[in-house]
Amino acid sequence: MKVGFITIGQSPRVDVVPEMKPYLGDVEILEIGALDGLSLEEIESLSPKEGDPVLVSRLRDGREVKLNGNLITRSLKECVKKIEDKVDIIGLLCTGEFKEISSKKILIEPSNLLAKTVESLNVNRLGILIPDPRQEEMTLRKWEGKAKEITIGSISPYSGKEEELIRMAGELKNCDLIVLDCIGYNLNVKRILRELTGRPILLPRTLIARVIGELLGGEKA
């Protein structure tokens, strides 16, 4: 079986996919990125301006990149076309919302998966961690109605400091559930927040990996 992963940044996502592999089982992985093959100047042209939806990702060399969510959609559509005939299932490595993207293969979007999971848990107080404070309004719209009370904090998964994470834990400790709303957050961030808050935490990268593993018959390591 083959799984295709699409990132809004550059592939391969060596900071993400290795943490997903234990949940996928015996599958072949194909990665592709919306920014693959682009020059730095071309990437900079995709930067968000005032009022644009902000998405945060990673370049191949580890640098953080901020993108206009509207402009990156076309590239994501092209990525889907390039790999859908080569894989059995596609996973999007971004928790942003992309309503215009579809595929003839099963396409798993973490945004939808997270939303449906949270809805099924019936929590009263929901904590959301996002990469950039400019995403707060977009995030409120995205999670509206999923809980009675929503608290949002921001820290970059790529350039944030541990002391910032500790401060965020203080702001989110009274929530019933914490969602790390970016594929860039890793198992260590989840561990630290869990230890500091004692709250259950949803990590997108492992949630999507578990679902793909279930669909393809993979076994958790």
PDB file of C-alpha atoms in Angstrom:
ATOM      1  CA  MET A   1       0.000   0.000   0.000  1.00  0.00           C
ATOM      2  CA  LYS A   2       1.115   3.542  -0.722  1.00  0.00           C
ATOM      3  CA  VAL A   3       0.393   6.769   1.159  1.00  0.00           C
ATOM      4  CA  GLY A   4       0.909  10.227  -0.308  1.00  0.00           C
ATOM      5  CA  PHE A   5       1.602  13.145   2.017  1.00  0.00           C
ATOM      6  CA  ILE A   6       1.192  16.711   0.786  1.00  0.00           C
ATOM      7  CA  THR A   7       2.740  19.603   2.699  1.00  0.00           C
ATOM      8  CA  ILE A   8       2.071  23.294   2.058  1.00  0.00           C
ATOM      9  CA  GLY A   9       5.806  23.781   2.589  1.00  0.00           C
ATOM     10  CA  GLN A  10       8.668  21.794   1.064  1.00  0.00           C
ATOM     11  CA  SER A  11       9.095  18.041   1.127  1.00  0.00           C
ATOM     12  CA  PRO A  12      10.295  15.812   2.612  1.00  0.00           C
ATOM     13  CA  ARG A  13       8.888  16.709   6.042  1.00  0.00           C
ATOM     14  CA  VAL A  14      11.621  15.062   8.075  1.00  0.00           C
ATOM     15  CA  ASP A  15      10.230  16.824  11.150  1.00  0.00           C
ATOM     16  CA  VAL A  16       6.771  15.258  10.763  1.00  0.00           C
ATOM     17  CA  VAL A  17       6.627  11.963   8.864  1.00  0.00           C
ATOM     18  CA  PRO A  18       9.075   9.997  11.091  1.00  0.00           C
ATOM     19  CA  GLU A  19       6.739  10.562  14.054  1.00  0.00           C
ATOM     20  CA  MET A  20       3.822   9.281  11.958  1.00  0.00           C
ATOM     21  CA  LYS A  21       5.476   6.120  10.654  1.00  0.00           C
ATOM     22  CA  PRO A  22       4.973   3.946  13.763  1.00  0.00           C
ATOM     23  CA  TYR A  23       1.193   4.251  13.334  1.00  0.00           C
ATOM     24  CA  LEU A  24       1.072   3.634   9.587  1.00  0.00           C
ATOM     25  CA  GLY A  25       2.163   0.018   9.396  1.00  0.00           C
ATOM     26  CA  ASP A  26       3.934  -1.444   6.368  1.00  0.00           C
ATOM     27  CA  VAL A  27       3.280   1.239   3.756  1.00  0.00           C
ATOM     28  CA  GLU A  28       5.303   3.028   1.125  1.00  0.00           C
ATOM     29  CA  ILE A  29       5.341   6.807   1.547  1.00  0.00           C
ATOM     30  CA  LEU A  30       5.432   9.410  -1.204  1.00  0.00           C
ATOM     31  CA  GLU A  31       5.869  13.064  -0.211  1.00  0.00           C
ATOM     32  CA  ILE A  32       5.292  16.214  -2.216  1.00  0.00           C
ATOM     33  CA  GLY A  33       5.240  19.897  -1.274  1.00  0.00           C
ATOM     34  CA  ALA A  34       3.439  22.943  -2.617  1.00  0.00           C
ATOM     35  CA  LEU A  35       6.729  24.876  -2.499  1.00  0.00           C
ATOM     36  CA  ASP A  36       8.935  22.181  -4.023  1.00  0.00           C
ATOM     37  CA  GLY A  37      11.116  23.585  -6.808  1.00  0.00           C
ATOM     38  CA  LEU A  38      10.319  27.221  -6.062  1.00  0.00           C
ATOM     39  CA  SER A  39      12.996  29.877  -5.602  1.00  0.00           C
ATOM     40  CA  LEU A  40      13.110  31.989  -2.455  1.00  0.00           C
ATOM     41  CA  GLU A  41      11.752  34.913  -4.463  1.00  0.00           C
ATOM     42  CA  GLU A  42       8.798  32.835  -5.646  1.00  0.00           C
ATOM     43  CA  ILE A  43       8.141  31.671  -2.091  1.00  0.00           C
ATOM     44  CA  GLU A  44       8.272  35.244  -0.804  1.00  0.00           C
ATOM     45  CA  SER A  45       5.624  36.210  -3.365  1.00  0.00           C
ATOM     46  CA  LEU A  46       3.248  33.853  -1.538  1.00  0.00           C
ATOM     47  CA  SER A  47       3.666  35.682   1.784  1.00  0.00           C
ATOM     48  CA  PRO A  48       0.453  36.950   3.411  1.00  0.00           C
ATOM     49  CA  LYS A  49      -0.367  40.626   3.344  1.00  0.00           C
ATOM     50  CA  GLU A  50      -2.653  42.496   5.718  1.00  0.00           C
ATOM     51  CA  GLY A  51      -5.999  40.718   5.881  1.00  0.00           C
ATOM     52  CA  ASP A  52      -4.844  37.552   4.105  1.00  0.00           C
ATOM     53  CA  PRO A  53      -5.355  34.140   5.755  1.00  0.00           C
ATOM     54  CA  VAL A  54      -2.054  33.122   7.346  1.00  0.00           C
ATOM     55  CA  LEU A  55      -0.660  29.595   7.177  1.00  0.00           C
ATOM     56  CA  VAL A  56       2.641  28.516   8.684  1.00  0.00           C
ATOM     57  CA  SER A  57       4.925  25.766   7.380  1.00  0.00           C
ATOM     58  CA  ARG A  58       8.552  24.734   6.980  1.00  0.00           C
ATOM     59  CA  LEU A  59      11.125  24.803   4.218  1.00  0.00           C
ATOM     60  CA  ARG A  60      13.405  21.861   3.518  1.00  0.00           C
ATOM     61  CA  ASP A  61      16.280  23.523   5.364  1.00  0.00           C
ATOM     62  CA  GLY A  62      14.173  23.914   8.513  1.00  0.00           C
ATOM     63  CA  ARG A  63      13.259  27.576   8.164  1.00  0.00           C
ATOM     64  CA  GLU A  64       9.753  28.676   9.021  1.00  0.00           C
ATOM     65  CA  VAL A  65       7.657  30.141   6.207  1.00  0.00           C
ATOM     66  CA  LYS A  66       4.356  32.043   6.369  1.00  0.00           C
ATOM     67  CA  LEU A  67       2.009  31.761   3.430  1.00  0.00           C
ATOM     68  CA  ASN A  68      -1.167  33.315   2.076  1.00  0.00           C
ATOM     69  CA  GLY A  69      -3.730  30.545   2.418  1.00  0.00           C
ATOM     70  CA  ASN A  70      -5.600  31.712  -0.681  1.00  0.00           C
ATOM     71  CA  LEU A  71      -2.528  31.621  -2.920  1.00  0.00           C
ATOM     72  CA  ILE A  72      -1.272  28.203  -1.823  1.00  0.00           C
ATOM     73  CA  THR A  73      -4.506  26.411  -2.721  1.00  0.00           C
ATOM     74  CA  ARG A  74      -3.705  26.251  -6.446  1.00  0.00           C
ATOM     75  CA  SER A  75      -0.364  24.598  -5.747  1.00  0.00           C
ATOM     76  CA  LEU A  76      -2.022  22.059  -3.451  1.00  0.00           C
ATOM     77  CA  LYS A  77      -4.470  21.134  -6.212  1.00  0.00           C
ATOM     78  CA  GLU A  78      -1.519  20.499  -8.529  1.00  0.00           C
ATOM     79  CA  CYS A  79       0.130  18.330  -5.890  1.00  0.00           C
ATOM     80  CA  VAL A  80      -2.999  16.201  -5.634  1.00  0.00           C
ATOM     81  CA  LYS A  81      -3.061  15.711  -9.410  1.00  0.00           C
ATOM     82  CA  LYS A  82       0.608  14.691  -9.454  1.00  0.00           C
ATOM     83  CA  ILE A  83       0.326  11.927  -6.850  1.00  0.00           C
ATOM     84  CA  GLU A  84      -3.252  10.627  -6.726  1.00  0.00           C
ATOM     85  CA  ASP A  85      -2.633   7.977  -9.401  1.00  0.00           C
ATOM     86  CA  LYS A  86       0.470   6.784  -7.558  1.00  0.00           C
ATOM     87  CA  VAL A  87      -0.970   6.196  -4.075  1.00  0.00           C
ATOM     88  CA  ASP A  88      -3.879   4.500  -2.325  1.00  0.00           C
ATOM     89  CA  ILE A  89      -4.673   7.307   0.086  1.00  0.00           C
ATOM     90  CA  ILE A  90      -3.605  10.951   0.518  1.00  0.00           C
ATOM     91  CA  GLY A  91      -2.959  12.826   3.744  1.00  0.00           C
ATOM     92  CA  LEU A  92      -2.673  16.605   3.850  1.00  0.00           C
ATOM     93  CA  LEU A  93       0.063  17.792   6.217  1.00  0.00           C
ATOM     94  CA  CYS A  94      -1.657  21.016   7.240  1.00  0.00           C
ATOM     95  CA  THR A  95      -4.567  21.765   9.573  1.00  0.00           C
ATOM     96  CA  GLY A  96      -5.768  24.708   7.483  1.00  0.00           C
ATOM     97  CA  GLU A  97      -9.129  24.556   5.745  1.00  0.00           C
ATOM     98  CA  PHE A  98      -9.069  23.902   1.991  1.00  0.00           C
ATOM     99  CA  LYS A  99     -12.646  23.531   0.773  1.00  0.00           C
ATOM    100  CA  GLU A 100     -11.628  23.645  -2.903  1.00  0.00           C
ATOM    101  CA  ILE A 101      -9.337  20.614  -2.759  1.00  0.00           C
ATOM    102  CA  SER A 102     -10.587  17.155  -3.686  1.00  0.00           C
ATOM    103  CA  SER A 103      -9.275  13.879  -5.060  1.00  0.00           C
ATOM    104  CA  LYS A 104     -10.535  10.687  -6.665  1.00  0.00           C
ATOM    105  CA  LYS A 105      -8.663   8.887  -3.884  1.00  0.00           C
ATOM    106  CA  ILE A 106      -9.463   9.170  -0.179  1.00  0.00           C
ATOM    107  CA  LEU A 107      -8.105  12.539   0.929  1.00  0.00           C
ATOM    108  CA  ILE A 108      -7.698  13.051   4.667  1.00  0.00           C
ATOM    109  CA  GLU A 109      -7.678  16.665   5.801  1.00  0.00           C
ATOM    110  CA  PRO A 110      -6.589  17.109   9.433  1.00  0.00           C
ATOM    111  CA  SER A 111      -8.858  20.140   9.808  1.00  0.00           C
ATOM    112  CA  ASN A 112     -11.964  18.027   9.209  1.00  0.00           C
ATOM    113  CA  LEU A 113     -10.644  15.126  11.249  1.00  0.00           C
ATOM    114  CA  LEU A 114      -9.886  17.342  14.247  1.00  0.00           C
ATOM    115  CA  ALA A 115     -13.251  19.114  14.063  1.00  0.00           C
ATOM    116  CA  LYS A 116     -15.279  15.898  13.933  1.00  0.00           C
ATOM    117  CA  THR A 117     -13.226  14.347  16.723  1.00  0.00           C
ATOM    118  CA  VAL A 118     -13.734  17.343  19.003  1.00  0.00           C
ATOM    119  CA  GLU A 119     -17.454  17.490  18.197  1.00  0.00           C
ATOM    120  CA  SER A 120     -17.823  13.859  19.232  1.00  0.00           C
ATOM    121  CA  LEU A 121     -16.221  14.527  22.628  1.00  0.00           C
ATOM    122  CA  ASN A 122     -18.762  17.174  23.742  1.00  0.00           C
ATOM    123  CA  VAL A 123     -16.264  19.317  25.660  1.00  0.00           C
ATOM    124  CA  ASN A 124     -17.272  22.534  27.395  1.00  0.00           C
ATOM    125  CA  ARG A 125     -13.927  24.328  27.483  1.00  0.00           C
ATOM    126  CA  LEU A 126     -11.711  23.919  24.441  1.00  0.00           C
ATOM    127  CA  GLY A 127      -8.117  25.126  24.217  1.00  0.00           C
ATOM    128  CA  ILE A 128      -6.535  25.745  20.810  1.00  0.00           C
ATOM    129  CA  LEU A 129      -2.836  26.328  20.164  1.00  0.00           C
ATOM    130  CA  ILE A 130      -1.953  28.006  16.851  1.00  0.00           C
ATOM    131  CA  PRO A 131       1.371  29.053  15.251  1.00  0.00           C
ATOM    132  CA  ASP A 132       0.671  32.763  14.630  1.00  0.00           C
ATOM    133  CA  PRO A 133      -1.475  35.310  16.513  1.00  0.00           C
ATOM    134  CA  ARG A 134      -2.770  36.626  13.170  1.00  0.00           C
ATOM    135  CA  GLN A 135      -4.657  33.338  12.828  1.00  0.00           C
ATOM    136  CA  GLU A 136      -6.838  33.980  15.879  1.00  0.00           C
ATOM    137  CA  GLU A 137      -9.902  35.359  14.081  1.00  0.00           C
ATOM    138  CA  MET A 138      -9.745  32.591  11.472  1.00  0.00           C
ATOM    139  CA  THR A 139      -9.379  30.028  14.247  1.00  0.00           C
ATOM    140  CA  LEU A 140     -12.382  31.342  16.167  1.00  0.00           C
ATOM    141  CA  ARG A 141     -14.530  30.999  13.046  1.00  0.00           C
ATOM    142  CA  LYS A 142     -13.188  27.510  12.432  1.00  0.00           C
ATOM    143  CA  TRP A 143     -13.936  26.232  15.944  1.00  0.00           C
ATOM    144  CA  GLU A 144     -17.119  28.180  16.618  1.00  0.00           C
ATOM    145  CA  GLY A 145     -19.832  25.918  18.017  1.00  0.00           C
ATOM    146  CA  LYS A 146     -17.424  23.069  18.826  1.00  0.00           C
ATOM    147  CA  ALA A 147     -17.399  23.978  22.546  1.00  0.00           C
ATOM    148  CA  LYS A 148     -19.140  26.389  24.898  1.00  0.00           C
ATOM    149  CA  GLU A 149     -15.901  28.209  25.695  1.00  0.00           C
ATOM    150  CA  ILE A 150     -12.819  28.531  23.480  1.00  0.00           C
ATOM    151  CA  THR A 151      -9.385  29.747  24.573  1.00  0.00           C
ATOM    152  CA  ILE A 152      -6.715  30.384  21.938  1.00  0.00           C
ATOM    153  CA  GLY A 153      -2.975  30.661  22.468  1.00  0.00           C
ATOM    154  CA  SER A 154      -0.182  31.020  19.909  1.00  0.00           C
ATOM    155  CA  ILE A 155       3.376  29.741  19.687  1.00  0.00           C
ATOM    156  CA  SER A 156       5.329  28.757  16.591  1.00  0.00           C
ATOM    157  CA  PRO A 157       6.114  25.016  16.390  1.00  0.00           C
ATOM    158  CA  TYR A 158       9.242  25.913  14.430  1.00  0.00           C
ATOM    159  CA  SER A 159      10.720  28.912  16.238  1.00  0.00           C
ATOM    160  CA  GLY A 160       8.905  29.011  19.590  1.00  0.00           C
ATOM    161  CA  LYS A 161      10.832  28.749  22.861  1.00  0.00           C
ATOM    162  CA  GLU A 162      10.100  26.327  25.687  1.00  0.00           C
ATOM    163  CA  GLU A 163       9.437  29.197  28.099  1.00  0.00           C
ATOM    164  CA  GLU A 164       6.692  30.393  25.716  1.00  0.00           C
ATOM    165  CA  LEU A 165       5.200  26.913  25.770  1.00  0.00           C
ATOM    166  CA  ILE A 166       5.234  26.921  29.561  1.00  0.00           C
ATOM    167  CA  ARG A 167       3.375  30.245  29.542  1.00  0.00           C
ATOM    168  CA  MET A 168       0.831  28.852  27.080  1.00  0.00           C
ATOM    169  CA  ALA A 169       0.277  25.882  29.378  1.00  0.00           C
ATOM    170  CA  GLY A 170      -0.722  28.290  32.110  1.00  0.00           C
ATOM    171  CA  GLU A 171      -3.298  29.909  29.845  1.00  0.00           C
ATOM    172  CA  LEU A 172      -4.769  26.578  28.715  1.00  0.00           C
ATOM    173  CA  LYS A 173      -4.641  24.549  31.925  1.00  0.00           C
ATOM    174  CA  ASN A 174      -8.330  25.048  32.751  1.00  0.00           C
ATOM    175  CA  CYS A 175      -9.535  23.704  29.398  1.00  0.00           C
ATOM    176  CA  ASP A 176     -11.145  20.269  29.165  1.00  0.00           C
ATOM    177  CA  LEU A 177      -9.264  19.463  25.957  1.00  0.00           C
ATOM    178  CA  ILE A 178      -6.350  21.070  24.117  1.00  0.00           C
ATOM    179  CA  VAL A 179      -5.981  20.887  20.330  1.00  0.00           C
ATOM    180  CA  LEU A 180      -2.587  21.588  18.776  1.00  0.00           C
ATOM    181  CA  ASP A 181      -3.901  23.179  15.592  1.00  0.00           C
ATOM    182  CA  CYS A 182      -0.857  22.824  13.338  1.00  0.00           C
ATOM    183  CA  ILE A 183       0.848  19.783  11.841  1.00  0.00           C
ATOM    184  CA  GLY A 184       4.193  21.253  12.961  1.00  0.00           C
ATOM    185  CA  TYR A 185       3.574  20.580  16.656  1.00  0.00           C
ATOM    186  CA  ASN A 186       5.389  17.415  17.670  1.00  0.00           C
ATOM    187  CA  LEU A 187       5.231  14.702  20.305  1.00  0.00           C
ATOM    188  CA  ASN A 188       7.543  16.651  22.605  1.00  0.00           C
ATOM    189  CA  VAL A 189       5.212  19.665  22.607  1.00  0.00           C
ATOM    190  CA  LYS A 190       2.321  17.338  23.436  1.00  0.00           C
ATOM    191  CA  ARG A 191       4.334  15.721  26.235  1.00  0.00           C
ATOM    192  CA  ILE A 192       5.294  19.057  27.801  1.00  0.00           C
ATOM    193  CA  LEU A 193       1.753  20.426  27.679  1.00  0.00           C
ATOM    194  CA  ARG A 194       0.321  17.198  29.044  1.00  0.00           C
ATOM    195  CA  GLU A 195       2.754  17.244  31.956  1.00  0.00           C
ATOM    196  CA  LEU A 196       2.100  20.912  32.721  1.00  0.00           C
ATOM    197  CA  THR A 197      -1.679  20.912  32.331  1.00  0.00           C
ATOM    198  CA  GLY A 198      -2.751  17.342  33.038  1.00  0.00           C
ATOM    199  CA  ARG A 199      -5.268  17.739  30.201  1.00  0.00           C
ATOM    200  CA  PRO A 200      -5.959  15.451  27.216  1.00  0.00           C
ATOM    201  CA  ILE A 201      -4.328  16.760  24.043  1.00  0.00           C
ATOM    202  CA  LEU A 202      -5.013  16.139  20.355  1.00  0.00           C
ATOM    203  CA  LEU A 203      -1.923  16.089  18.147  1.00  0.00           C
ATOM    204  CA  PRO A 204      -2.829  16.250  14.424  1.00  0.00           C
ATOM    205  CA  ARG A 205       0.140  14.327  13.042  1.00  0.00           C
ATOM    206  CA  THR A 206      -0.496  11.221  15.124  1.00  0.00           C
ATOM    207  CA  LEU A 207      -4.289  11.461  14.789  1.00  0.00           C
ATOM    208  CA  ILE A 208      -4.112  11.418  11.000  1.00  0.00           C
ATOM    209  CA  ALA A 209      -1.467   8.678  11.076  1.00  0.00           C
ATOM    210  CA  ARG A 210      -3.657   6.460  13.275  1.00  0.00           C
ATOM    211  CA  VAL A 211      -6.611   6.915  10.924  1.00  0.00           C
ATOM    212  CA  ILE A 212      -4.531   6.111   7.835  1.00  0.00           C
ATOM    213  CA  GLY A 213      -3.094   3.066   9.603  1.00  0.00           C
ATOM    214  CA  GLU A 214      -6.614   1.903  10.416  1.00  0.00           C
ATOM    215  CA  LEU A 215      -7.794   2.384   6.831  1.00  0.00           C
ATOM    216  CA  LEU A 216      -4.832   0.550   5.331  1.00  0.00           C
ATOM    217  CA  GLY A 217      -4.644  -2.185   7.938  1.00  0.00           C
ATOM    218  CA  GLY A 218      -1.430  -0.969   9.532  1.00  0.00           C
ATOM    219  CA  GLU A 219      -0.507  -1.872  13.090  1.00  0.00           C
ATOM    220  CA  LYS A 220       0.637   0.612  15.721  1.00  0.00           C
ATOM    221  CA  ALA A 221       4.228  -0.015  16.743  1.00  0.00           C
TER     222      ALA A 221
END
